[in-house]
Amino acid sequence: MLKIGILGGGQLGRMLLQAAANYPVITHVMENDPDCPAAHLCHQFVRGDIRNFDDVCRFGRGLDGVCIEIESVNVEALEKLESDGVRVYPSPSALRILRDKILQKQFYKEHDIPTSPFLITQNRQELKKQDTFLPAVHKIASGGYDGRGVQLISNPGDLDKGFDHPSVLEKKVDIHKEISQIVAMSRNGQTALYPAVEMIFDPVLNQLDYQLSPAEIPQQMLWRVEAIALKVVKDLKTPGIFAVELFISTNGGVLVNETAPRVHNSGHHTIEANYSSQFDMLWRVVLDYPLGNPKHIMPAAMINLVGREGYSGEVHYEGLDEILKMENAFLHLYGKKETRSGRKMGHVTLLSTDKSDLVYKARTIRKQLQIISKQPEKII
Ligand code: ADP
């Protein structure tokens, strides 16, 4: 049986392992925390730092393949493993491009992939000269995630808020919709495209409210989204699974925002809503099997369950019964012992052919489920 390693032991690793149980594969996971969500579902858990060259080399030696569940891994070690014959998904050369927002934007430009116009700033001094480029969004080249490392610079007065590190300054897009298009590519170049997903944001909290699959956009535009996402993956020239995030602008343009070379939050619903989930699909790629069917069985909504603001410590869930009573609601808790403000603790997938039913249930879950600790956070 092939031995495959996963770098990172969070919820994405956990759901990959749940899918791995259906295949002839021995799974290894490396992560610092022996109590992480993926630690108890793999055959072999290795405690180590995924950012450390020696740890990653030691972990990968003797494995047939390695995949990632987070981009912040030691890419030099992956290059070494690849040259020693270990298959790495995605290829380290593609990972090098995608984990750096400067290289990623340059890649889109070089390959004629539509993306918002941008320039590069090395420090705040350089940023401050760019007042004619506004309104724009400043994005730190590496180390940002989930919106941290992204700063809206609307007018010259905001320039002080920018980053004093190498960053991308890109034109602000008037966004109509935010879309994610998941694409898988096998080692022989076969591809599979999932129905595009639409993110719905809470206008008051300015955070992701829920996701809908399939996205509600006109067919012509869907084809454009698919064609652009397919080009991104083909031009990256690496097997794996990819979430291409795109903006549809108010004037009808389709622009790539960023690409994640791994299973992704925007594909959680595929476990129940699609014939082959994103996790199942990645195993097919990694184990060199034919790709699965990405089509949806039923339309779906997905709601992230995050730790409530102001609470940290041992997790306590309120309102689980209400969710479990709902027809076609599928609960996933990630097994994290401690909650923190905004920490992703689980998700719920809803299936229904009736969109208003999905939206109503998604909103109900957001209101009723509380993820808290017994003691509120102490304000010091
Ligand atoms: P992260 O990698 O941290 O998720 P993103 O690049 O996806 O950061 O940006 C986070 C959010 O900021 C996006 O989901 C979008 O709402 C907004 N955003 C990013 N780039 C732009 C842009 N050029 N114009 C307008 N809004 C943007």
Coordinates of C-alpha atoms and ligand atoms in Angstrom, one line a residue, residues 101 104-105 115-117 135-140 143-152 169-175 178 199 201 206 245-247 255-259 262 264, ligand 1:
K101 CA 1.1 37.1 -3.3
Q104 CA 1.1 34.9 -7.7
K105 CA 0.0 38.2 -9.2
T115 CA -6.8 39.8 -12.3
S116 CA -7.1 43.4 -10.9
P117 CA -4.2 45.7 -11.9
P135 CA -8.7 53.1 -4.0
A136 CA -6.7 49.9 -3.6
V137 CA -6.2 46.9 -1.4
H138 CA -2.8 46.3 0.2
K139 CA -1.8 42.7 0.7
I140 CA 1.2 41.4 2.5
G143 CA 2.1 35.2 6.1
G144 CA -1.5 36.6 5.8
Y145 CA -4.6 34.4 5.8
D146 CA -8.4 34.7 6.2
G147 CA -8.2 38.4 5.6
R148 CA -5.4 39.1 8.0
G149 CA -2.7 40.7 5.9
V150 CA -5.2 42.5 3.7
Q151 CA -5.9 46.3 4.2
L152 CA -8.3 48.5 2.2
L169 CA -1.1 47.0 -4.0
E170 CA -4.1 46.1 -6.2
K171 CA -6.9 48.2 -7.5
K172 CA -10.1 47.8 -5.5
V173 CA -12.7 45.9 -7.4
D174 CA -16.3 46.8 -7.2
I175 CA -17.4 43.3 -6.3
E178 CA -17.2 36.3 -4.8
M199 CA -19.8 33.3 -0.9
F201 CA -21.1 38.0 3.2
N206 CA -18.3 42.0 7.1
E245 CA -11.2 32.4 -5.9
L246 CA -12.6 34.9 -8.3
F247 CA -14.5 38.2 -8.2
L255 CA -11.1 38.5 -12.2
V256 CA -9.0 35.9 -10.3
N257 CA -8.3 36.9 -6.7
E258 CA -6.2 34.1 -5.5
T259 CA -5.6 30.3 -5.8
R262 CA -5.1 22.3 -1.7
H264 CA -10.4 24.3 0.7
Ligands
ADP1 P1 -6.9 36.1 2.3 O1 -5.9 35.4 1.5 O2 -6.4 36.5 3.6 O3 -8.2 35.4 2.4 P2 -7.9 37.8 0.1 O4 -6.9 38.2 -0.9 O5 -8.8 36.7 -0.3 O6 -7.2 37.5 1.5 O7 -8.8 39.0 0.5 C1 -9.8 39.0 1.6 C2 -11.0 39.7 1.2 O8 -10.7 41.1 0.9 C3 -11.6 39.1 -0.1 O9 -12.5 38.0 0.2 C4 -12.4 40.4 -0.6 O10 -13.7 40.5 0.1 C5 -11.5 41.5 -0.2 N1 -10.7 41.9 -1.4 C6 -9.5 41.3 -1.7 N2 -8.9 41.9 -2.8 C7 -9.8 42.8 -3.2 C8 -9.8 43.8 -4.3 N3 -8.9 43.9 -5.2 N4 -10.9 44.6 -4.3 C9 -11.9 44.6 -3.4 N5 -11.9 43.7 -2.4 C10 -10.9 42.8 -2.3

